[in-house]
Coordinates of C-alpha atoms and ligand atoms in Angstrom, one line a residue:
M17 CA 22.1 -40.7 -55.8
L18 CA 18.9 -41.3 -56.9
H19 CA 18.0 -44.0 -53.3
L20 CA 20.0 -41.4 -51.3
S21 CA 18.3 -38.6 -52.6
N22 CA 14.3 -40.7 -51.5
E23 CA 15.8 -40.7 -48.3
I24 CA 16.6 -37.5 -48.2
V25 CA 12.9 -36.3 -48.9
E26 CA 11.1 -39.3 -46.6
V27 CA 13.6 -38.4 -44.1
H28 CA 12.4 -34.7 -44.6
S29 CA 8.8 -35.4 -44.6
K30 CA 9.0 -37.9 -41.9
F31 CA 9.8 -34.9 -40.2
K32 CA 6.8 -32.6 -40.6
R33 CA 4.9 -35.1 -40.3
N34 CA 6.3 -35.5 -37.0
F35 CA 8.0 -31.6 -35.9
A36 CA 3.0 -31.3 -37.5
S37 CA 1.6 -33.1 -35.3
R38 CA 4.1 -32.0 -32.4
F39 CA 2.6 -29.6 -33.0
L40 CA -0.5 -30.1 -32.9
R41 CA -0.5 -31.3 -30.1
Q42 CA 0.8 -28.6 -28.5
L43 CA -2.0 -26.2 -29.8
I44 CA -4.2 -28.9 -28.5
V45 CA -2.5 -28.9 -25.0
G46 CA -2.3 -25.2 -25.2
I47 CA -6.4 -25.1 -25.8
I48 CA -7.6 -27.1 -23.4
K49 CA -5.2 -25.4 -21.0
N50 CA -6.7 -22.1 -21.5
I51 CA -10.5 -23.9 -21.2
M52 CA -9.5 -25.7 -17.8
R53 CA -7.4 -22.6 -16.6
K54 CA -9.0 -20.8 -13.9
K55 CA -10.3 -17.2 -14.7
V56 CA -12.4 -14.8 -12.2
D57 CA -13.3 -11.9 -12.6
F58 CA -11.9 -10.8 -9.1
L59 CA -8.3 -12.5 -7.8
V60 CA -8.2 -12.0 -3.7
I61 CA -4.5 -12.5 -2.4
G62 CA -5.7 -13.3 1.2
S63 CA -8.0 -13.8 3.8
G64 CA -7.5 -10.9 6.7
I65 CA -10.4 -8.0 7.2
A66 CA -9.5 -6.4 4.0
G67 CA -9.4 -9.3 1.9
L68 CA -12.5 -10.3 2.9
C69 CA -14.1 -7.3 3.7
F70 CA -13.0 -6.8 0.2
A71 CA -14.3 -10.2 -1.6
L72 CA -17.4 -9.2 0.5
K73 CA -18.3 -6.9 -2.3
A74 CA -16.8 -7.2 -4.6
A75 CA -19.1 -10.7 -4.6
N76 CA -22.0 -8.8 -5.4
F77 CA -20.6 -7.9 -8.8
G78 CA -19.1 -10.6 -10.1
K79 CA -16.9 -14.1 -8.9
V80 CA -14.4 -14.1 -6.9
C81 CA -11.9 -16.8 -6.3
M82 CA -9.4 -15.8 -2.3
V83 CA -6.5 -17.4 -2.4
T84 CA -4.5 -17.5 1.3
K85 CA -0.9 -19.4 2.6
A86 CA -2.5 -21.3 5.9
K87 CA -5.8 -22.1 7.3
I88 CA -8.4 -19.7 6.0
D89 CA -7.9 -17.9 9.9
D90 CA -4.3 -17.3 9.7
T91 CA -3.9 -13.4 9.6
S92 CA -3.2 -11.2 12.1
T93 CA -6.3 -9.9 12.1
K94 CA -7.3 -12.7 14.6
Y95 CA -4.7 -11.4 16.6
A96 CA -5.9 -7.4 16.9
Q97 CA -6.9 -7.1 20.7
G98 CA -7.5 -3.4 21.1
G99 CA -10.0 -2.7 18.7
I100 CA -10.7 -0.2 16.1
A101 CA -10.6 3.7 16.0
A102 CA -13.6 5.6 15.2
V103 CA -15.7 8.1 15.9
M104 CA -19.0 7.4 17.2
Y105 CA -20.4 10.2 19.6
S106 CA -19.9 13.2 21.1
P107 CA -17.1 14.2 22.7
D108 CA -15.3 12.8 20.4
T109 CA -15.3 14.4 16.9
Y110 CA -13.3 13.8 12.9
E111 CA -12.0 17.1 13.0
K112 CA -10.0 15.5 16.7
H113 CA -9.3 12.4 15.1
I114 CA -7.6 13.7 12.2
Q115 CA -5.6 16.1 14.3
D116 CA -4.3 12.8 16.5
T117 CA -3.9 10.8 13.2
M118 CA -1.5 13.4 11.7
V119 CA 0.4 14.3 14.5
A120 CA 0.8 10.6 15.6
G121 CA 2.6 10.1 11.8
D122 CA 5.2 13.3 12.4
E123 CA 3.4 15.3 9.6
L124 CA 3.9 13.0 6.3
S125 CA 0.1 11.5 6.2
D126 CA -1.4 12.8 3.5
R127 CA -4.2 14.9 5.0
H128 CA -6.4 14.5 2.3
I129 CA -6.2 10.1 2.2
V130 CA -6.5 10.6 6.3
E131 CA -10.0 12.2 6.2
I132 CA -10.9 10.5 3.6
T133 CA -10.6 7.0 6.1
I134 CA -11.8 9.2 9.9
R135 CA -14.5 10.8 8.1
E136 CA -16.0 6.9 6.5
S137 CA -14.8 5.0 10.1
T138 CA -18.7 5.0 11.6
E139 CA -20.2 3.4 9.0
R140 CA -17.9 1.2 7.7
V141 CA -17.5 0.3 12.0
L142 CA -21.1 0.1 11.1
E143 CA -21.3 -1.4 8.1
L144 CA -18.9 -4.7 10.2
V145 CA -21.7 -4.7 12.9
E146 CA -24.7 -5.5 10.3
W147 CA -21.8 -7.9 9.3
G148 CA -22.3 -9.4 12.9
V149 CA -19.2 -8.5 14.2
D150 CA -20.3 -7.9 18.9
F151 CA -18.5 -4.9 19.9
D152 CA -18.8 -4.4 23.6
K153 CA -21.6 -2.4 25.2
T154 CA -21.9 -0.2 28.0
Q155 CA -24.6 -0.9 29.9
S156 CA -26.9 1.4 27.8
G157 CA -26.7 0.3 25.0
K158 CA -24.2 2.5 23.3
F159 CA -20.6 1.2 22.2
A160 CA -17.8 1.2 24.9
L161 CA -15.1 3.0 23.5
A162 CA -11.5 2.2 24.9
K163 CA -8.4 4.8 25.2
E164 CA -5.3 3.9 23.3
G165 CA -2.2 5.8 23.0
G166 CA -1.7 9.2 20.6
H167 CA -5.7 9.4 20.8
S168 CA -7.2 12.5 22.6
E169 CA -10.7 10.9 23.5
F170 CA -11.7 6.9 23.8
R171 CA -12.4 5.9 20.2
V172 CA -11.5 2.9 20.6
L173 CA -14.4 -0.3 19.7
H174 CA -13.5 -3.4 20.4
H175 CA -14.8 -6.9 22.0
K176 CA -12.9 -8.0 25.1
D177 CA -9.6 -7.7 24.1
I178 CA -9.4 -10.1 21.1
T179 CA -11.2 -8.0 18.9
G180 CA -9.9 -9.6 15.4
F181 CA -10.8 -13.2 16.5
E182 CA -13.8 -11.6 16.5
I183 CA -14.4 -9.2 13.4
E184 CA -12.0 -12.4 11.8
E185 CA -15.5 -14.6 12.4
K186 CA -17.4 -13.2 11.0
L187 CA -16.0 -12.3 8.1
I188 CA -14.9 -15.7 7.3
L189 CA -18.4 -17.1 7.8
A190 CA -19.9 -14.1 5.7
A191 CA -17.7 -15.4 2.6
Q192 CA -18.4 -19.0 3.5
R193 CA -22.0 -18.7 2.9
N194 CA -21.2 -16.5 0.0
P195 CA -22.2 -19.0 -3.6
N196 CA -20.1 -16.5 -5.3
I197 CA -16.4 -16.5 -3.4
E198 CA -14.6 -19.4 -4.0
I199 CA -11.1 -20.3 -1.5
L200 CA -8.0 -22.3 -1.6
D201 CA -6.6 -22.4 1.7
N202 CA -3.0 -23.7 1.6
H203 CA -2.8 -21.9 -1.6
L204 CA 0.4 -20.0 -2.1
A205 CA 0.5 -16.2 -4.3
V206 CA 3.9 -17.3 -6.7
E207 CA 3.9 -13.6 -8.5
I208 CA 1.4 -11.4 -10.7
I209 CA 1.2 -12.4 -13.5
T210 CA 2.6 -8.8 -16.1
Q211 CA 4.1 -7.4 -19.3
H212 CA 6.9 -9.4 -18.7
H213 CA 5.7 -13.0 -18.9
L214 CA 4.8 -12.8 -22.3
G215 CA 8.4 -12.1 -22.9
I216 CA 7.9 -7.8 -22.2
E217 CA 10.7 -5.8 -21.5
V218 CA 9.1 -3.3 -18.3
N219 CA 10.8 -1.1 -16.5
R220 CA 9.6 0.6 -12.9
H221 CA 9.6 3.7 -14.9
M222 CA 7.1 3.0 -17.7
S223 CA 3.5 3.5 -17.4
G224 CA 0.4 0.6 -18.4
I225 CA 2.6 -2.2 -16.1
T226 CA -0.8 -4.8 -16.6
C227 CA -1.5 -7.3 -13.9
Y228 CA -3.0 -10.1 -15.2
G229 CA -4.1 -12.4 -12.8
A230 CA -1.5 -14.1 -10.6
Y231 CA 0.6 -17.5 -10.2
I232 CA -0.7 -19.9 -7.8
Y233 CA 1.2 -23.3 -6.0
N234 CA -1.1 -25.3 -5.4
P235 CA -0.4 -28.2 -2.5
K236 CA -2.0 -31.2 -4.0
T237 CA 0.0 -31.2 -6.9
K238 CA 2.5 -28.9 -5.6
E239 CA 2.5 -27.1 -9.0
V240 CA 2.1 -23.9 -10.0
D241 CA -1.4 -22.8 -11.3
T242 CA -2.1 -19.8 -13.8
I243 CA -5.1 -18.1 -12.2
L244 CA -6.0 -15.3 -15.0
S245 CA -7.7 -12.7 -13.4
K246 CA -9.8 -9.0 -14.7
I247 CA -9.5 -7.8 -11.5
T248 CA -6.3 -8.5 -8.3
M249 CA -6.1 -7.7 -5.0
M250 CA -3.6 -7.6 -3.1
A251 CA -4.3 -8.2 0.3
T252 CA -1.4 -10.2 2.1
G253 CA -0.5 -7.9 5.2
G254 CA 2.6 -7.5 6.8
I255 CA 6.8 -8.0 7.1
G256 CA 6.6 -9.3 10.6
T257 CA 9.0 -12.0 10.1
V258 CA 11.8 -9.9 9.0
Y259 CA 12.3 -9.5 12.5
G260 CA 12.6 -12.7 14.5
N261 CA 11.0 -11.1 17.6
T262 CA 7.2 -9.8 15.8
T263 CA 3.8 -9.8 17.7
N264 CA 2.7 -11.4 14.0
P265 CA 2.2 -14.6 13.2
T266 CA 4.8 -16.5 11.0
V267 CA 2.6 -15.5 7.3
A268 CA 3.7 -12.3 8.0
T269 CA 6.9 -12.1 5.1
G270 CA 5.5 -9.8 3.1
D271 CA 5.0 -11.3 0.4
G272 CA 2.9 -9.2 -1.7
I273 CA 5.1 -6.4 -1.2
A274 CA 7.5 -8.4 -2.4
M275 CA 6.1 -9.2 -5.7
V276 CA 4.6 -5.8 -6.6
Y277 CA 8.1 -4.7 -6.0
R278 CA 9.8 -7.1 -8.3
A279 CA 6.9 -7.0 -11.3
K280 CA 8.9 -3.5 -10.6
G281 CA 5.1 -1.3 -8.8
A282 CA 5.4 1.5 -6.1
V283 CA 6.2 0.2 -3.2
R284 CA 7.4 3.2 -0.6
G285 CA 7.7 4.1 3.2
M286 CA 9.2 0.9 4.4
E287 CA 11.7 2.4 6.9
F288 CA 8.9 2.8 8.5
V289 CA 8.2 -0.6 10.6
Q290 CA 6.7 -0.1 14.3
F291 CA 7.3 -1.5 17.0
H292 CA 5.2 -2.2 19.0
P293 CA 6.1 -1.4 22.4
T294 CA 4.3 -3.9 24.8
S295 CA 5.1 -7.8 23.6
L296 CA 5.2 -10.0 26.6
Y297 CA 8.7 -10.2 27.1
N298 CA 8.6 -14.8 27.4
P299 CA 12.0 -14.7 25.1
S300 CA 11.4 -18.8 24.1
E301 CA 7.6 -17.7 22.6
R302 CA 7.4 -16.6 19.1
P303 CA 6.0 -15.0 18.2
S304 CA 5.1 -12.8 20.6
F305 CA 2.8 -12.0 22.3
L306 CA 1.0 -8.4 22.3
I307 CA -0.6 -6.9 25.5
T308 CA -2.2 -4.2 23.7
E309 CA -1.8 -0.3 24.4
A310 CA -5.5 -0.4 25.6
M311 CA -4.6 -1.3 29.3
R312 CA -2.7 2.0 29.3
G313 CA -5.6 3.5 28.2
A314 CA -7.0 1.8 31.2
G315 CA -4.8 3.3 34.2
A316 CA -1.7 0.7 33.3
I317 CA 2.1 2.1 33.7
L318 CA 5.0 1.8 32.8
K319 CA 7.7 1.3 35.3
N320 CA 11.7 0.0 36.0
K321 CA 12.3 -2.8 38.3
N322 CA 12.0 -0.5 41.1
G323 CA 8.7 0.4 40.4
E324 CA 9.7 4.0 39.5
E325 CA 7.1 5.0 36.5
F326 CA 10.1 6.7 33.8
M327 CA 8.4 7.5 31.1
R328 CA 7.6 11.2 31.6
K329 CA 11.8 12.3 31.6
Y330 CA 10.8 11.3 27.3
D331 CA 7.2 12.5 27.4
S332 CA 4.9 14.9 29.1
R333 CA 1.7 12.1 27.0
G334 CA 3.4 9.6 30.2
S335 CA 3.1 5.7 28.9
L336 CA 0.6 6.9 26.9
A337 CA 2.9 8.4 24.7
P338 CA 2.7 7.8 20.9
R339 CA 4.4 4.6 19.9
D340 CA 7.0 5.2 18.5
I341 CA 8.4 8.1 20.9
V342 CA 7.2 5.4 24.0
A343 CA 8.9 2.6 21.9
R344 CA 12.8 3.9 21.4
A345 CA 12.4 5.3 25.2
I346 CA 11.7 1.4 26.2
D347 CA 14.8 0.6 24.1
N348 CA 16.9 3.4 26.1
E349 CA 16.0 2.3 29.1
M350 CA 16.9 -0.9 27.6
K351 CA 19.9 -0.8 26.6
T352 CA 22.1 2.0 29.2
K353 CA 21.2 -0.3 32.7
G354 CA 22.6 -3.8 30.7
I355 CA 18.4 -4.9 31.4
D356 CA 15.5 -7.4 28.8
H357 CA 12.9 -5.9 29.1
V358 CA 10.9 -3.2 31.2
Y359 CA 6.9 -3.2 33.1
L360 CA 3.5 -2.7 33.1
D361 CA 2.1 -1.7 36.1
T362 CA -1.4 -3.2 35.9
T363 CA -2.2 -3.5 39.1
L364 CA -3.4 0.7 39.1
I365 CA -5.9 -1.5 36.4
K366 CA -9.5 -2.2 38.6
K367 CA -10.5 -5.4 38.4
E368 CA -13.9 -5.2 37.1
E369 CA -12.5 -4.1 34.7
M370 CA -9.3 -6.3 33.8
F371 CA -11.6 -9.6 34.2
Q372 CA -14.5 -7.4 31.9
H373 CA -11.8 -6.3 28.9
F374 CA -9.0 -7.8 29.1
P375 CA -10.1 -11.6 30.1
N376 CA -7.0 -12.8 27.4
I377 CA -4.2 -11.7 28.4
Y378 CA -5.2 -12.2 32.2
A379 CA -5.8 -15.6 31.3
K380 CA -1.8 -15.9 29.4
C381 CA 0.0 -14.1 32.5
L382 CA -1.4 -17.1 34.7
S383 CA -1.2 -19.6 32.5
I384 CA 2.9 -18.6 33.4
G385 CA 2.5 -18.1 36.6
I386 CA 2.0 -14.0 36.9
D387 CA -0.6 -12.4 38.7
P388 CA -1.7 -9.3 36.3
T389 CA -4.1 -7.7 39.1
K390 CA -0.6 -8.0 41.5
E391 CA 2.1 -8.6 40.0
M392 CA 3.9 -6.0 37.2
I393 CA 3.8 -7.6 33.2
P394 CA 7.5 -8.5 32.3
V395 CA 7.8 -6.4 27.8
V396 CA 9.9 -5.9 25.9
P397 CA 9.2 -3.7 22.6
A398 CA 8.4 -6.3 19.7
A399 CA 7.8 -5.3 15.3
H400 CA 4.3 -5.1 15.0
Y401 CA 3.4 -2.8 11.8
S402 CA 4.8 -1.6 8.7
C403 CA 3.3 1.9 7.7
G404 CA 5.1 1.3 4.6
G405 CA 3.8 -1.1 1.8
I406 CA 2.4 -1.2 -1.8
Q407 CA 1.3 2.6 -3.0
V408 CA -1.1 3.2 -4.0
D409 CA -4.7 6.2 -4.2
E410 CA -7.6 7.3 -2.8
W411 CA -9.9 4.3 -4.5
G412 CA -6.9 1.6 -3.6
R413 CA -5.3 0.9 -7.4
S414 CA -1.6 0.2 -7.4
T415 CA 0.6 1.7 -9.7
I416 CA 0.1 -1.5 -11.5
T417 CA -3.2 -1.4 -13.9
N418 CA -6.0 -3.7 -13.0
L419 CA -4.0 -4.1 -9.1
Y420 CA -5.5 -3.3 -6.2
A421 CA -3.6 -3.2 -2.7
S422 CA -5.4 -3.2 0.8
G423 CA -3.8 -3.5 4.3
E424 CA -1.3 -4.4 5.4
C425 CA 0.5 -4.4 2.9
S426 CA -0.5 -0.9 1.3
S427 CA 0.7 2.0 1.6
T428 CA -2.4 5.0 1.7
G429 CA -0.3 7.8 3.2
L430 CA -2.7 7.6 5.9
H431 CA 0.6 6.2 8.0
G432 CA 2.8 8.6 7.3
A433 CA 6.0 7.7 9.3
N434 CA 4.4 6.4 12.6
R435 CA 0.8 4.2 12.9
L436 CA -1.7 5.9 15.8
A437 CA -3.1 2.7 17.9
S438 CA -6.3 1.7 16.2
N439 CA -5.7 2.6 12.7
S440 CA -5.7 0.0 10.5
L441 CA -7.4 -2.4 10.8
L442 CA -10.0 1.3 9.6
E443 CA -7.8 1.5 6.6
A444 CA -8.1 -2.0 6.1
L445 CA -12.4 -1.3 5.8
V446 CA -12.1 1.9 3.9
F447 CA -9.9 1.3 0.9
S448 CA -11.3 -2.6 0.4
H449 CA -15.1 -0.5 0.9
R450 CA -13.5 2.1 -1.9
A451 CA -11.6 -0.4 -4.2
C452 CA -14.6 -2.5 -4.9
L453 CA -16.1 1.3 -5.7
N454 CA -13.6 1.7 -8.5
A455 CA -12.6 -2.0 -9.5
V456 CA -16.6 -2.3 -9.7
E457 CA -16.1 0.2 -12.7
A458 CA -13.2 -0.7 -14.2
I459 CA -13.6 -4.3 -14.7
K460 CA -16.6 -3.3 -17.6
N461 CA -14.1 -2.9 -19.8
I462 CA -11.2 -5.5 -19.1
D463 CA -11.0 -8.9 -20.5
F464 CA -9.1 -12.0 -19.7
C465 CA -5.6 -12.4 -21.2
D466 CA -5.9 -15.6 -22.6
Q467 CA -1.8 -15.6 -23.8
V468 CA 0.2 -15.8 -20.1
P469 CA 2.1 -18.9 -20.4
D470 CA 2.4 -21.5 -17.9
W471 CA 5.1 -21.2 -14.5
N472 CA 8.2 -22.5 -16.2
T473 CA 9.5 -25.5 -14.4
E474 CA 13.1 -25.9 -17.3
G475 CA 16.1 -26.5 -15.8
T476 CA 14.6 -27.5 -12.3
V477 CA 15.9 -30.2 -9.2
L478 CA 14.0 -31.6 -6.1
N479 CA 16.1 -29.3 -3.1
E480 CA 17.5 -31.8 -0.6
E481 CA 18.4 -28.7 1.1
M482 CA 16.3 -27.4 4.0
V483 CA 18.3 -26.5 5.4
L484 CA 19.8 -23.9 3.6
I485 CA 16.5 -22.2 3.3
T486 CA 16.1 -21.8 6.7
Q487 CA 19.2 -21.6 8.3
S488 CA 19.0 -18.3 5.7
M489 CA 16.0 -16.7 7.3
K490 CA 17.3 -16.8 10.7
E491 CA 20.6 -14.8 8.8
V492 CA 17.4 -12.3 7.7
Q493 CA 16.0 -12.2 11.0
T494 CA 19.1 -11.9 12.6
I495 CA 21.0 -8.5 10.4
M496 CA 17.7 -7.2 10.7
A497 CA 17.6 -7.1 13.9
S498 CA 20.8 -6.2 14.8
Y499 CA 21.4 -3.4 12.5
V500 CA 17.7 -2.5 11.1
G501 CA 15.9 -2.6 15.2
I502 CA 14.1 1.0 17.1
V503 CA 17.7 2.9 17.0
R504 CA 19.6 3.1 13.4
S505 CA 22.8 4.5 11.2
N506 CA 25.0 4.4 9.0
L507 CA 27.3 1.8 9.5
R508 CA 24.6 -0.4 11.1
L509 CA 23.0 0.6 8.3
Q510 CA 25.3 -0.9 5.3
R511 CA 26.2 -3.1 7.2
A512 CA 23.3 -4.4 7.2
F513 CA 22.9 -4.0 3.6
D514 CA 26.3 -5.8 2.8
R515 CA 25.4 -8.8 4.5
L516 CA 22.3 -9.5 2.9
E517 CA 23.2 -8.8 -0.4
I518 CA 25.2 -11.9 0.7
L519 CA 21.7 -13.8 1.0
Y520 CA 20.4 -13.0 -1.9
R521 CA 22.8 -13.6 -4.1
E522 CA 22.5 -16.4 -2.4
T523 CA 19.1 -17.5 -2.8
E524 CA 18.1 -16.5 -6.1
D525 CA 20.9 -18.7 -7.1
L526 CA 18.6 -21.7 -5.1
Y527 CA 15.3 -20.1 -6.3
K528 CA 16.4 -20.5 -9.8
K529 CA 17.3 -24.5 -9.6
S530 CA 15.4 -26.0 -7.3
I531 CA 11.5 -27.0 -7.5
L532 CA 9.5 -23.8 -6.3
I533 CA 8.1 -25.0 -2.8
P534 CA 6.2 -21.8 -0.1
E535 CA 9.3 -22.0 2.0
I536 CA 11.9 -20.2 -0.8
C537 CA 8.8 -18.3 -1.6
E538 CA 8.5 -16.9 1.4
L539 CA 12.8 -16.3 2.2
R540 CA 13.1 -14.6 -1.6
N541 CA 10.0 -12.3 -0.4
V542 CA 11.9 -11.4 3.0
I543 CA 14.8 -10.9 1.7
N544 CA 13.2 -8.2 -1.0
V545 CA 11.2 -6.8 2.1
G546 CA 14.5 -6.3 3.8
Y547 CA 16.4 -4.7 1.5
L548 CA 13.3 -2.1 1.1
I549 CA 13.6 -1.4 4.7
I550 CA 17.2 -0.2 4.3
R551 CA 17.2 2.0 1.2
N552 CA 14.4 2.8 2.4
A553 CA 15.6 3.4 5.6
M554 CA 18.5 4.6 4.1
E555 CA 17.0 7.2 2.0
R556 CA 15.8 9.2 5.3
K557 CA 18.0 12.0 5.7
E558 CA 16.8 12.4 9.4
S559 CA 14.8 11.0 12.1
R560 CA 11.1 11.5 11.9
G561 CA 8.7 9.3 13.4
L562 CA 9.0 5.4 13.5
H563 CA 12.6 5.9 11.9
Y564 CA 15.2 7.1 13.9
S565 CA 19.1 7.1 13.0
L566 CA 22.4 8.5 15.2
D567 CA 23.2 10.2 12.9
Y568 CA 20.4 12.8 11.7
P569 CA 18.9 12.3 14.7
E570 CA 16.9 15.7 13.6
H571 CA 14.1 16.8 11.3
R572 CA 14.8 18.2 8.1
D573 CA 11.9 20.6 7.4
V574 CA 9.3 19.9 5.0
N575 CA 9.4 20.7 1.9
P576 CA 7.2 19.4 -0.6
T577 CA 9.8 17.2 -2.6
R578 CA 9.7 14.1 -3.7
E579 CA 11.7 12.6 -1.1
D580 CA 10.1 14.5 1.8
K581 CA 7.6 12.9 1.1
L582 CA 6.5 9.1 1.6
Ligands
FAD601 P1 -3.7 -9.5 7.9 O1 -4.8 -10.1 8.0 O2 -2.0 -10.4 8.0 O3 -3.3 -10.7 6.8 C1 -3.2 -11.3 5.5 C2 -3.2 -12.6 4.3 O4 -2.6 -12.8 3.5 C3 -3.0 -14.0 5.4 O5 -4.1 -14.2 4.8 C4 -1.7 -14.7 5.0 O6 -1.8 -15.6 5.0 C5 -2.2 -13.9 3.6 N1 -1.0 -14.4 2.7 C6 0.4 -13.4 2.8 N2 0.8 -14.0 1.8 C7 0.3 -14.3 0.8 C8 -0.1 -15.1 -0.3 N3 1.5 -14.8 -1.7 N4 -0.3 -16.4 -1.4 C9 -1.4 -16.1 -0.2 N5 -1.7 -15.4 1.0 C10 -1.2 -14.8 1.3 N6 -4.9 -2.9 14.0 C11 -5.8 -2.6 14.9 O7 -5.5 -1.7 14.4 N7 -6.2 -2.9 16.2 C12 -5.4 -3.3 16.8 O8 -6.1 -4.2 17.9 C13 -4.5 -4.3 16.6 N8 -3.8 -5.3 17.5 C14 -2.8 -6.5 16.8 C15 -2.0 -6.7 17.6 C16 -1.6 -7.5 17.0 C17 -1.1 -8.8 18.2 C18 -1.1 -8.1 15.7 C19 0.2 -8.6 14.6 C20 -1.5 -6.6 14.7 C21 -2.2 -5.5 15.5 N9 -3.1 -4.1 15.3 C22 -3.9 -3.7 15.1 C23 -2.5 -4.6 12.5 C24 -3.5 -5.8 12.4 O9 -4.1 -6.0 12.7 C25 -3.2 -5.6 10.6 O10 -2.8 -5.1 10.8 C26 -4.6 -5.7 9.7 O11 -5.3 -7.1 11.2 C27 -4.0 -6.3 9.3 O12 -5.1 -7.1 8.1 P2 -5.1 -7.4 6.4 O13 -6.4 -8.1 5.6 O14 -3.8 -7.0 5.9 O15 -3.3 -8.8 6.9
SIN602 C1 -2.9 -3.1 20.9 O1 -3.6 -3.4 20.8 O2 -1.7 -2.6 21.5 C2 -2.2 -3.4 19.3 C3 -3.8 -2.2 19.1 C4 -2.5 -1.8 17.4 O3 -1.9 -2.1 17.0 O4 -3.5 -1.5 16.3

């Protein structure tokens, strides 16, 4: 008996010793990991114009870590052609640009935000020039200004037809030279960290949800790292990949919007997807090559194959009507005539202007056997820009504390139901600047949250079936293009919703079981974004701006009710 109880005592104390040493080991590992964890003042997610501008400014006030999921210049910014709208000289005025923006937004733009953006446009553009961006000038040394759809004046600053390339290149150079900015390329942000990760229940209606940083996929270790930050800037760009036919690069999978939505932050206006009227009709090419609207500003006209102008039937402004009207008119021409594309007659542009202003488009067309000085270019609408996104205020603050958003992933209220051409680079500049002004004050009262646990990999195995992910991505794109395109209806939206729900369930199941890889994160995000577009489209019982429904072809009166707003 005594022998047995001695044994029990011994087992018990051994257990206690083991438990204590295991506990101690875990504690020490935890402390070391915590010390080793990356902690930064500012975490910037995305390296387009929005992320780079914020990083360059924030670096004057603290350490910045910029993560970007592909190569640093793999952004929509790099592809921007037309340019950046700003009020520079008379006869243009802030009032005219404000009015054009309001008209394009189809009564849903937030006037206060429009005023801020336009009135700050000149200063922000000149700052780009200080960073080395070289906008084209006239012989008299003034900035050469172009005109695009919906603009009543010439006000688009540009660098030939590769404005975005010029901006991205100069901003990257400045960021790479800055000792306060660390750039981690090929690092994908998986989720933002909030109280949810501390085991606290978080819901969409509560206030005080706080961002402590983000879980970031590390391509070297193939593990998910924790980066703690005081301030996080979401600058992940657009959503074009949700549709197969898009002008956006493949990185545009709406990650920031999906992450914020999952973290229970507010996202709005997702039904307003802008289709650019004129992408080059070249079915095998992904992403679609853009034929800038500035060509229409320079005299090019949309025509059918018989060389007949058709836009005047739809709008007195003809080929330079706002994009929603032009894209819908082309869609109607294609559907009623059973054709795959229409044409842009660029032979009307003076040769000298073609070579000086549009050398990139000219070269591209020649490379596929079309001489745009002699022949019309075949064009088709393609998904181009998301007017909706993460809801932010006039300082770029999202509804999640310490989380800001800027650029295409955000919804400031500037674009309303439809974006005026060349207003998006401008919006990113203005709101990254304002977010920085606000964040450098806020940061004084923010501490790191040390209780954040590591990414949980329990129970996951390597997914050997990549085909499940690639096929699901194609299915999402087919659903969105077929039922949630330029023209929508109740039946189409319901069908899209039902189909997407199946993909959602299958993908969540796969995600929970699989060791994390970027492709499954992107698929999840694309499904989330598709869901938000469909849901917002179903909620809008009218046609307005970019959202056109066969069941509700009219505008509703705009009342200051929640539903009528974005
Ligand atoms: P982007 O420039 O797209 O950058 C997003 C960044 O986020 C990328 O670096 C991406 O890799 C990164 N990222 C995304 N997800 C993650 C993640 N999970 N983790 C880490 N990083 C992530 N607008 C105009 O005003 N004028 C124009 O002339 C014009 N022309 C255009 C032409 C084309 C072909 C296209 C596609 C767009 C055009 N636009 C134009 C729109 C404009 O270019 C974009 O809206 C703008 O550049 C978006 O900038 P951004 O910084 O928000 O996003
Ligand atoms: C274009 O050059 O047509 C694109 C401009 C924009 O998307 O703002």
